[in-house]
Short mmCIF file of C-alpha atoms in Angstrom, two decimals:
data_model
loop_
_atom_site.label_atom_id
_atom_site.label_comp_id
_atom_site.label_asym_id
_atom_site.label_seq_id
_atom_site.Cartn_x
_atom_site.Cartn_y
_atom_site.Cartn_z
CA MET E 1 11.18 -26.69 -19.60
CA PHE E 2 14.83 -26.89 -20.64
CA SER E 3 15.47 -29.55 -17.99
CA THR E 4 12.45 -31.55 -19.17
CA ALA E 5 13.67 -31.32 -22.77
CA GLN E 6 17.01 -32.78 -21.71
CA GLN E 7 15.63 -35.51 -19.47
CA GLN E 8 12.57 -36.49 -21.54
CA PRO E 9 13.26 -35.62 -25.19
CA ASN E 10 10.70 -38.14 -26.43
CA VAL E 11 7.93 -36.39 -24.51
CA ILE E 12 8.88 -33.02 -25.97
CA GLN E 13 9.09 -34.49 -29.47
CA SER E 14 5.63 -36.01 -29.10
CA LEU E 15 4.14 -32.71 -27.92
CA LEU E 16 5.75 -30.77 -30.76
CA THR E 17 4.53 -33.32 -33.33
CA LYS E 18 0.96 -32.90 -32.08
CA LEU E 19 1.24 -29.13 -32.20
CA ILE E 20 2.60 -29.19 -35.77
CA ALA E 21 -0.35 -31.34 -36.85
CA ARG E 22 -2.84 -28.91 -35.33
CA PHE E 23 -1.13 -25.99 -37.06
CA ALA E 24 -1.22 -27.91 -40.35
CA THR E 25 -5.00 -28.32 -40.11
CA ALA E 26 -5.40 -24.64 -39.14
CA GLU E 27 -6.89 -25.71 -35.82
CA LEU E 28 -4.15 -23.58 -34.30
CA LYS E 29 -2.85 -20.44 -35.91
CA PRO E 30 0.42 -18.62 -35.24
CA LEU E 31 0.30 -15.23 -33.60
CA PRO E 32 0.32 -12.27 -35.94
CA TYR E 33 3.62 -10.42 -36.08
CA LYS E 34 5.22 -7.31 -37.52
CA GLU E 35 8.72 -7.50 -38.96
CA PHE E 36 11.52 -4.95 -38.65
CA SER E 37 14.96 -5.27 -40.19
CA LEU E 38 18.03 -5.24 -37.97
CA GLU E 39 18.69 -1.64 -39.06
CA GLU E 40 15.22 -0.71 -37.79
CA THR E 41 15.75 -2.05 -34.27
CA ILE E 42 15.24 1.33 -32.62
CA SER E 43 12.02 1.83 -34.57
CA ALA E 44 10.91 -1.62 -33.43
CA PHE E 45 11.35 -0.70 -29.77
CA GLN E 46 9.60 2.63 -30.30
CA TYR E 47 6.72 0.77 -31.97
CA MET E 48 6.54 -1.63 -29.04
CA GLN E 49 6.56 1.27 -26.58
CA LYS E 50 3.27 2.52 -28.03
CA ALA E 51 1.66 -0.77 -26.90
CA LYS E 52 -0.84 -0.75 -29.78
CA HIS E 53 0.45 -3.80 -31.62
CA ILE E 54 -1.18 -7.22 -31.77
CA GLY E 55 0.94 -10.36 -31.52
CA LYS E 56 4.70 -10.25 -31.73
CA ILE E 57 7.34 -7.83 -32.99
CA VAL E 58 10.16 -9.57 -34.87
CA VAL E 59 13.60 -8.17 -35.71
CA THR E 60 15.04 -10.01 -38.70
CA HIS E 61 18.62 -10.43 -39.86
CA ASP E 62 19.44 -10.94 -43.53
CA ASN E 63 22.49 -13.08 -42.74
CA PRO E 64 21.94 -14.69 -39.36
CA VAL E 65 24.64 -16.75 -37.71
CA GLU E 66 23.46 -20.34 -37.82
CA ILE E 67 24.51 -22.83 -35.20
CA ASN E 68 23.62 -26.16 -36.74
CA ASP E 69 23.24 -29.39 -34.85
CA ARG E 70 25.78 -30.97 -37.19
CA SER E 71 29.35 -30.15 -36.28
CA THR E 72 31.65 -28.67 -38.92
CA LEU E 73 34.69 -29.70 -36.89
CA GLN E 74 37.34 -31.61 -38.83
CA ILE E 75 40.42 -32.74 -36.95
CA ASP E 76 43.29 -34.38 -38.83
CA GLU E 77 45.45 -36.79 -36.84
CA ASP E 78 48.37 -35.98 -39.16
CA LYS E 79 48.39 -32.28 -38.23
CA THR E 80 49.53 -30.33 -35.18
CA TYR E 81 47.14 -28.13 -33.24
CA LEU E 82 48.62 -25.16 -31.40
CA ILE E 83 46.99 -23.82 -28.24
CA ALA E 84 48.38 -20.54 -26.93
CA GLY E 85 47.71 -20.48 -23.20
CA GLY E 86 47.61 -24.25 -23.48
CA LEU E 87 48.90 -24.85 -19.94
CA GLY E 88 46.06 -22.94 -18.30
CA ASP E 89 42.78 -24.47 -17.16
CA LEU E 90 40.87 -23.44 -20.27
CA GLY E 91 43.71 -24.37 -22.61
CA LEU E 92 43.96 -27.86 -21.08
CA LEU E 93 40.19 -28.28 -21.32
CA VAL E 94 40.35 -27.48 -25.04
CA ALA E 95 43.39 -29.76 -25.47
CA ASN E 96 41.50 -32.73 -24.01
CA TRP E 97 38.53 -31.93 -26.21
CA LEU E 98 40.68 -31.80 -29.37
CA VAL E 99 42.09 -35.21 -28.50
CA GLU E 100 38.57 -36.57 -28.07
CA LYS E 101 37.85 -35.30 -31.59
CA GLY E 102 40.85 -37.10 -33.08
CA ALA E 103 43.92 -34.88 -32.57
CA LYS E 104 47.20 -36.79 -32.17
CA HIS E 105 49.68 -33.90 -32.06
CA LEU E 106 49.34 -30.93 -29.71
CA LEU E 107 51.63 -27.92 -29.24
CA LEU E 108 50.85 -26.27 -25.90
CA ILE E 109 52.45 -22.87 -25.30
CA GLY E 110 52.57 -21.17 -21.91
CA ARG E 111 54.73 -18.61 -20.15
CA ASN E 112 55.22 -20.65 -16.97
CA GLN E 113 56.27 -24.18 -16.14
CA PRO E 114 53.35 -26.65 -16.15
CA SER E 115 51.62 -26.84 -12.78
CA GLU E 116 51.12 -30.17 -11.05
CA TYR E 117 47.57 -30.28 -12.40
CA ALA E 118 48.81 -29.50 -15.93
CA GLN E 119 51.42 -32.26 -15.71
CA GLN E 120 48.73 -34.75 -14.69
CA GLN E 121 46.53 -33.73 -17.61
CA ILE E 122 49.40 -33.95 -20.08
CA SER E 123 50.40 -37.37 -18.73
CA GLN E 124 46.85 -38.62 -19.29
CA LEU E 125 46.93 -37.33 -22.87
CA GLU E 126 50.24 -39.06 -23.54
CA GLN E 127 48.78 -42.31 -22.25
CA LYS E 128 46.30 -42.02 -25.12
CA GLN E 129 49.21 -42.09 -27.57
CA VAL E 130 49.03 -38.32 -28.13
CA ASN E 131 52.23 -36.43 -28.93
CA VAL E 132 52.15 -33.42 -26.58
CA THR E 133 54.85 -30.80 -27.10
CA ILE E 134 55.21 -28.21 -24.37
CA ALA E 135 56.77 -24.84 -25.18
CA GLN E 136 57.51 -22.42 -22.37
CA ALA E 137 57.57 -19.01 -23.99
CA ASP E 138 55.96 -15.60 -24.15
CA ILE E 139 53.94 -15.46 -27.37
CA ALA E 140 54.30 -11.67 -27.30
CA ASN E 141 57.98 -12.26 -28.17
CA TYR E 142 58.10 -12.70 -31.94
CA ASP E 143 61.52 -14.42 -32.08
CA SER E 144 60.62 -16.98 -29.40
CA LEU E 145 57.36 -17.81 -31.09
CA GLN E 146 59.04 -18.03 -34.48
CA GLN E 147 61.40 -20.72 -33.20
CA ILE E 148 58.56 -22.68 -31.63
CA ILE E 149 56.39 -22.69 -34.73
CA GLY E 150 59.36 -23.93 -36.71
CA ARG E 151 60.11 -21.06 -39.08
CA LYS E 152 63.76 -21.30 -37.97
CA PRO E 153 65.87 -24.46 -38.20
CA CYS E 154 66.24 -24.91 -34.45
CA ALA E 155 63.17 -25.92 -32.51
CA PRO E 156 64.17 -26.08 -28.84
CA THR E 157 60.93 -27.66 -27.65
CA THR E 158 61.29 -30.91 -29.53
CA SER E 159 64.01 -32.99 -31.13
CA ALA E 160 61.77 -34.24 -33.93
CA PRO E 161 59.94 -31.99 -36.39
CA LEU E 162 56.22 -31.62 -35.77
CA PRO E 163 53.61 -32.36 -38.42
CA PRO E 164 52.33 -29.22 -40.19
CA LEU E 165 50.03 -26.92 -38.26
CA GLY E 166 46.36 -27.63 -38.81
CA GLY E 167 44.83 -25.01 -36.57
CA ILE E 168 45.39 -22.46 -33.82
CA ILE E 169 43.38 -21.66 -30.71
CA HIS E 170 44.52 -18.55 -28.86
CA SER E 171 43.27 -18.74 -25.27
CA ALA E 172 46.12 -16.90 -23.53
CA GLY E 173 45.38 -13.91 -21.35
CA THR E 174 45.73 -12.33 -17.94
CA LEU E 175 43.96 -9.65 -15.90
CA ASP E 176 45.10 -6.55 -14.02
CA ASP E 177 41.97 -4.64 -13.11
CA GLY E 178 41.79 -1.04 -12.02
CA MET E 179 40.39 2.33 -12.89
CA LEU E 180 41.82 4.01 -15.98
CA ILE E 181 43.11 6.93 -13.92
CA ASN E 182 45.36 4.47 -12.03
CA MET E 183 46.60 2.65 -15.12
CA ASP E 184 50.17 3.07 -16.31
CA SER E 185 51.84 1.68 -19.42
CA GLU E 186 53.15 -1.36 -17.55
CA ARG E 187 49.71 -2.41 -16.30
CA MET E 188 48.23 -1.88 -19.74
CA ALA E 189 50.98 -3.96 -21.34
CA THR E 190 50.56 -6.80 -18.83
CA VAL E 191 47.07 -7.46 -20.12
CA MET E 192 47.43 -6.36 -23.74
CA ASN E 193 50.69 -8.08 -24.69
CA PRO E 194 49.51 -11.71 -24.53
CA LYS E 195 46.29 -10.84 -26.35
CA VAL E 196 47.39 -8.21 -28.85
CA LEU E 197 51.05 -8.97 -29.59
CA GLY E 198 50.51 -12.69 -29.10
CA ALA E 199 47.63 -12.83 -31.57
CA TRP E 200 49.41 -10.62 -34.09
CA ASN E 201 52.58 -12.75 -33.91
CA LEU E 202 50.54 -15.90 -34.46
CA HIS E 203 48.87 -14.23 -37.45
CA GLN E 204 52.14 -13.03 -38.97
CA LEU E 205 53.91 -16.36 -38.55
CA THR E 206 51.09 -18.50 -39.95
CA LYS E 207 49.37 -16.31 -42.54
CA ASP E 208 51.01 -18.24 -45.39
CA MET E 209 50.12 -21.64 -43.90
CA PRO E 210 47.01 -23.56 -45.00
CA LEU E 211 45.33 -23.58 -41.59
CA ASP E 212 41.91 -25.15 -41.12
CA PHE E 213 41.01 -22.72 -38.34
CA PHE E 214 42.38 -19.72 -36.43
CA ILE E 215 40.23 -19.20 -33.33
CA LEU E 216 40.67 -16.36 -30.87
CA PHE E 217 39.17 -16.61 -27.39
CA SER E 218 37.94 -13.07 -26.85
CA SER E 219 35.67 -11.82 -24.07
CA ALA E 220 32.13 -10.54 -23.79
CA ALA E 221 33.76 -7.48 -22.20
CA SER E 222 34.51 -6.13 -25.68
CA LEU E 223 30.79 -6.36 -26.52
CA LEU E 224 29.21 -5.23 -23.27
CA GLY E 225 31.97 -3.15 -21.75
CA SER E 226 33.44 -3.77 -18.31
CA PRO E 227 34.10 -0.86 -15.94
CA GLY E 228 37.54 -1.14 -14.37
CA GLN E 229 38.87 -3.39 -17.13
CA THR E 230 39.86 -0.93 -19.85
CA ASN E 231 43.02 -2.85 -20.73
CA HIS E 232 41.05 -6.11 -20.95
CA VAL E 233 38.33 -4.55 -23.12
CA VAL E 234 40.83 -2.99 -25.54
CA ALA E 235 42.87 -6.18 -25.82
CA ASN E 236 39.83 -8.30 -26.68
CA THR E 237 38.52 -5.71 -29.11
CA PHE E 238 41.78 -6.16 -31.00
CA LEU E 239 41.14 -9.91 -31.20
CA ASP E 240 37.68 -9.25 -32.65
CA THR E 241 39.13 -6.86 -35.22
CA LEU E 242 41.89 -9.31 -36.15
CA ALA E 243 39.31 -12.01 -36.93
CA HIS E 244 37.49 -9.62 -39.26
CA TYR E 245 40.80 -8.62 -40.86
CA ARG E 246 41.87 -12.21 -41.47
CA GLN E 247 38.58 -13.10 -43.12
CA ALA E 248 38.88 -10.01 -45.32
CA GLN E 249 42.28 -11.39 -46.39
CA GLY E 250 40.73 -14.75 -47.28
CA LEU E 251 42.18 -16.43 -44.17
CA PRO E 252 40.32 -18.40 -41.50
CA GLY E 253 39.50 -16.26 -38.50
CA LEU E 254 36.93 -16.47 -35.71
CA SER E 255 36.74 -14.43 -32.53
CA LEU E 256 34.52 -15.85 -29.78
CA ASN E 257 33.31 -13.33 -27.19
CA TRP E 258 32.95 -15.72 -24.27
CA GLY E 259 31.13 -14.85 -21.10
CA ALA E 260 32.55 -16.13 -17.82
CA TRP E 261 33.18 -19.89 -17.65
CA SER E 262 32.19 -21.62 -14.43
CA ASP E 263 34.55 -23.83 -12.41
CA ILE E 264 37.67 -23.08 -14.48
CA GLY E 265 39.81 -20.13 -15.46
CA GLU E 266 40.63 -16.72 -14.04
CA ALA E 267 36.99 -15.62 -13.70
CA ALA E 268 36.11 -18.66 -11.59
CA ARG E 269 39.15 -18.16 -9.35
CA ARG E 270 38.18 -14.55 -8.76
CA LYS E 271 34.53 -15.58 -8.25
CA ALA E 272 33.68 -13.18 -11.05
CA ASP E 273 30.95 -15.51 -12.27
CA ARG E 274 29.05 -14.96 -9.03
CA GLN E 275 29.39 -11.20 -9.34
CA MET E 276 28.30 -11.28 -12.98
CA ASN E 277 25.25 -13.35 -12.06
CA LEU E 278 24.11 -10.52 -9.79
CA LYS E 279 24.04 -8.34 -12.92
CA GLY E 280 21.99 -10.82 -14.92
CA ILE E 281 24.93 -12.45 -16.71
CA GLY E 282 25.15 -16.21 -16.30
CA SER E 283 28.22 -18.42 -16.55
CA ILE E 284 29.08 -21.10 -19.10
CA ALA E 285 29.59 -24.66 -17.89
CA PRO E 286 32.74 -26.23 -19.37
CA GLN E 287 30.99 -29.01 -21.30
CA GLU E 288 28.36 -26.58 -22.54
CA GLY E 289 31.10 -24.26 -23.77
CA LEU E 290 32.86 -27.06 -25.62
CA ALA E 291 29.61 -28.12 -27.29
CA ILE E 292 29.07 -24.54 -28.48
CA LEU E 293 32.68 -24.32 -29.67
CA GLU E 294 32.25 -27.43 -31.77
CA LYS E 295 29.11 -26.11 -33.45
CA LEU E 296 30.76 -22.79 -34.25
CA PHE E 297 33.84 -24.24 -35.95
CA ASN E 298 34.36 -22.95 -39.48
CA GLN E 299 31.09 -21.00 -39.58
CA SER E 300 31.04 -17.88 -41.72
CA SER E 301 30.81 -15.02 -39.23
CA PRO E 302 34.18 -13.69 -37.99
CA GLN E 303 32.79 -12.89 -34.54
CA VAL E 304 30.22 -14.54 -32.28
CA GLY E 305 29.22 -13.62 -28.73
CA ILE E 306 28.37 -16.40 -26.29
CA VAL E 307 26.82 -14.82 -23.21
CA PRO E 308 23.94 -16.19 -21.11
CA ILE E 309 22.25 -12.90 -20.18
CA ASP E 310 19.04 -11.64 -18.62
CA TRP E 311 18.68 -8.26 -20.34
CA SER E 312 16.16 -6.94 -17.84
CA ARG E 313 18.46 -7.54 -14.87
CA PHE E 314 21.47 -6.33 -16.84
CA ILE E 315 19.81 -3.03 -17.70
CA ALA E 316 18.36 -2.63 -14.20
CA ALA E 317 21.91 -2.96 -12.83
CA GLY E 318 22.68 0.40 -14.45
CA TYR E 319 24.69 -0.57 -17.51
CA ASN E 320 24.53 1.85 -20.41
CA LEU E 321 24.71 0.12 -23.78
CA PRO E 322 23.93 2.05 -26.97
CA LEU E 323 22.63 -1.22 -28.41
CA VAL E 324 19.79 -1.36 -25.89
CA GLU E 325 19.43 2.30 -24.93
CA ASP E 326 15.91 2.56 -26.34
CA PHE E 327 14.97 -0.75 -24.75
CA LYS E 328 16.35 0.55 -21.47
CA GLN E 329 14.12 3.61 -21.67
CA ILE E 330 11.10 1.45 -22.35
CA LYS E 331 11.81 -0.88 -19.47
CA GLN E 332 12.38 2.01 -17.11
CA THR E 333 8.85 3.25 -17.81
CA SER E 334 7.42 -0.14 -16.83
CA GLU E 335 7.95 -2.54 -13.94
CA ILE E 336 11.74 -2.14 -13.95
CA SER E 337 11.54 1.57 -13.23
CA THR E 338 14.72 2.56 -11.41
CA SER E 339 14.54 3.09 -7.69
CA SER E 340 16.32 6.46 -7.84
CA SER E 341 13.19 8.61 -7.59
CA ASN E 342 11.77 6.26 -4.92
CA PHE E 343 14.88 6.56 -2.77
CA LEU E 344 15.08 10.34 -3.00
CA THR E 345 11.34 10.68 -2.36
CA GLU E 346 11.56 8.48 0.71
CA LEU E 347 14.62 10.32 1.97
CA GLN E 348 12.97 13.71 1.61
CA ALA E 349 9.85 12.49 3.41
CA ILE E 350 11.79 11.39 6.49
CA ASN E 351 12.24 13.60 9.52
CA PRO E 352 15.58 15.44 8.97
CA GLU E 353 17.07 14.00 12.15
CA HIS E 354 16.64 10.46 10.78
CA GLN E 355 17.82 11.09 7.20
CA LEU E 356 21.48 10.27 7.78
CA LYS E 357 20.60 6.97 9.45
CA PHE E 358 18.27 6.14 6.53
CA LEU E 359 21.10 6.88 4.08
CA ILE E 360 23.52 4.66 6.01
CA THR E 361 21.06 1.75 5.95
CA PHE E 362 20.54 2.28 2.23
CA LEU E 363 24.30 2.19 1.64
CA GLN E 364 24.61 -0.99 3.70
CA LYS E 365 22.04 -2.68 1.46
CA GLU E 366 23.70 -1.47 -1.77
CA VAL E 367 27.16 -2.53 -0.62
CA GLY E 368 25.69 -5.88 0.40
CA LYS E 369 24.23 -6.36 -3.09
CA VAL E 370 27.57 -5.58 -4.72
CA LEU E 371 29.31 -8.08 -2.43
CA GLY E 372 26.65 -10.71 -3.08
CA LEU E 373 25.48 -10.86 0.55
CA SER E 374 22.03 -12.05 1.54
CA ALA E 375 19.35 -9.40 2.10
CA ASN E 376 19.48 -9.85 5.90
CA GLN E 377 23.28 -9.67 6.08
CA LEU E 378 24.32 -6.03 6.26
CA PRO E 379 28.03 -5.11 6.21
CA SER E 380 29.63 -3.12 9.01
CA VAL E 381 29.48 0.65 8.64
CA SER E 382 32.98 1.19 10.05
CA GLN E 383 34.93 -1.61 8.38
CA GLY E 384 36.90 -0.67 5.25
CA PHE E 385 35.34 -1.56 1.90
CA PHE E 386 38.36 -3.55 0.78
CA ASP E 387 38.55 -5.33 4.14
CA ILE E 388 35.06 -6.77 3.61
CA GLY E 389 35.88 -8.17 0.17
CA MET E 390 35.29 -5.34 -2.27
CA ASP E 391 37.64 -5.00 -5.22
CA SER E 392 38.15 -2.24 -7.77
CA LEU E 393 35.47 -3.57 -10.12
CA MET E 394 32.94 -3.76 -7.30
CA ALA E 395 33.86 -0.21 -6.27
CA ILE E 396 33.02 1.03 -9.77
CA GLU E 397 29.79 -0.97 -9.74
CA LEU E 398 28.85 0.63 -6.41
CA LYS E 399 29.64 4.07 -7.85
CA ASN E 400 27.33 3.40 -10.82
CA LYS E 401 24.54 2.22 -8.52
CA LEU E 402 24.86 5.32 -6.36
CA GLU E 403 24.77 7.66 -9.37
CA ASN E 404 21.64 5.90 -10.60
CA ASN E 405 19.88 6.13 -7.22
CA LEU E 406 21.05 9.59 -6.24
CA GLN E 407 20.61 11.08 -9.72
CA ALA E 408 23.96 12.78 -9.32
CA THR E 409 27.48 12.45 -10.74
CA ILE E 410 30.00 11.00 -8.31
CA SER E 411 33.77 11.16 -8.72
CA SER E 412 35.44 7.88 -9.65
CA THR E 413 37.72 8.18 -6.61
CA VAL E 414 34.98 8.66 -4.00
CA ILE E 415 34.88 5.01 -2.91
CA PHE E 416 38.64 5.05 -2.37
CA GLU E 417 38.72 8.40 -0.57
CA HIS E 418 35.81 7.54 1.75
CA SER E 419 36.71 3.97 2.52
CA ASN E 420 33.80 2.76 4.66
CA ILE E 421 30.03 3.14 4.72
CA GLU E 422 30.03 5.69 7.54
CA GLN E 423 32.50 7.99 5.79
CA LEU E 424 30.77 7.59 2.44
CA ALA E 425 27.37 8.35 3.97
CA ASN E 426 28.62 11.58 5.52
CA TYR E 427 30.21 12.64 2.23
CA ILE E 428 27.03 11.96 0.22
CA PHE E 429 24.88 13.62 2.87
CA ASP E 430 26.95 16.81 2.89
CA GLU E 431 28.53 17.09 -0.57
CA VAL E 432 26.15 15.30 -2.92
CA LEU E 433 22.68 15.74 -1.41
CA HIS E 434 23.59 18.99 0.38
CA LEU E 435 21.55 18.04 3.42
CA GLU E 436 22.17 19.25 6.95
CA ALA E 437 21.40 17.26 10.07
CA PRO E 438 19.67 19.22 12.83
CA LYS E 439 22.10 20.14 15.60
CA ALA E 440 21.28 19.28 19.19
CA GLU E 441 21.13 22.25 21.53
CA SER E 442 24.17 22.45 23.78
CA ALA E 443 24.12 23.30 27.49
CA GLU E 444 25.66 26.68 26.70
CA THR E 445 22.85 27.46 24.30
CA VAL E 446 20.25 26.56 26.93
CA GLU E 447 21.93 28.76 29.53
CA THR E 448 22.00 31.81 27.29
CA GLU E 449 18.32 31.41 26.45
CA LEU E 450 17.20 31.30 30.16
CA SER E 451 16.71 34.42 32.23
CA PRO E 452 18.55 34.61 35.60
CA GLU E 453 15.29 33.96 37.50
CA GLU E 454 14.47 30.93 35.27
CA LEU E 455 17.96 29.56 35.71
CA GLU E 456 17.72 29.93 39.51
CA ASP E 457 14.39 28.10 39.56
CA ALA E 458 15.80 25.29 37.37
CA ILE E 459 18.77 24.81 39.73
CA ALA E 460 16.51 24.78 42.76
CA GLN E 461 14.32 22.14 41.13
CA GLU E 462 17.35 19.96 40.35
CA LEU E 463 18.52 20.20 43.98
CA ALA E 464 15.05 19.29 45.25
CA ASP E 465 15.04 16.25 42.96
CA LEU E 466 18.40 15.12 44.32
CA GLU E 467 17.26 15.53 47.96
CA SER E 468 14.21 13.38 47.29
CA LEU E 469 16.45 10.61 45.98
CA LEU E 470 18.65 10.72 49.10
#
């Protein structure tokens, strides 16, 4: 339907016009519905769970965020637009977009020298008569940033003064994933400094300037959570809070909780968009993201989440969000009922001597799902998890899946301590499920159970069998 709407808008418009006319004459009537306020969301889900309603259940918001078709974007060619993280893929994408909207002066800040790709992009911008100033600096360093913005007389990045700042887009950031138990202050700072200190320095140095916009590129991780990315979640939560704080101070501020962008950026390089898709979270195409960014400029809410998400798949993947906890319970009583009870029931029904093999096959399938393998492509049971492409985030996802299916709590270090499917299966079999495989009878056991006469007869029979073969 969405594709048809894009390719044949006139057809869709004609159909909608006909429908409106039929509603106007009361030939068609809208479905009945029952309204709940946003504060009554839990009650709404409980009401839906009773399955006695007719029509639709609607949750209303007194002050909804409106994304109008008409852009509120205003770019002044006599102002400078600062992009922190401006030499990265996403920063360069936004830089090109600002130029398309009329920007003539850009200040791109990055910690590293421009890559070959960045140099090509900047050269193309300069060919369009755009003044591009490149500043190599760490925005977490207040003094360096102060010089770049021009609060001190010397401005090492340019010989001529820049026009006044018109707006700031903070897209800088980096990742260093790992479980919280393995995090030290250095790993936390690696991720938090560019986001937290960088954003705060930008705020402090420009709070007295008449900016048109101050936009922070946050992450959906601060809304939905992200196991194994504590530092990333905390850093982006700060950005969200800063946007609220700035608006409370009468300053422009907007934090955008982006989902993963496709084709560009750190998530695409790590193939995180593919992993997120397995959990029901889609990716954002670059041009689609820019179109959304334009529509959100200067709108009133300090924080907006942009996440293509299939809630049913997201919840079925085992994520625990207070926001949808009641919805999760409802869905689990219907067709999305978790497979935990099914797995344990099937396991208990199997002959004890085949239970371990059944568990190993189950683990192969679950590991395959986490790795994004096809259903008929099972990973090796003896090859190390991290040798077959698993990372720390996938390990945590696997742990969550196992807890959900086994209905048991599993230590966060289990995947690392039992580093392949065979080892993990034996651990779960013995320590989690407390099962015991039947032991084969040894030759010594057989001998002790036979009487001397029976043993003599058995030996004689074996000898007779050998003679017949010769």
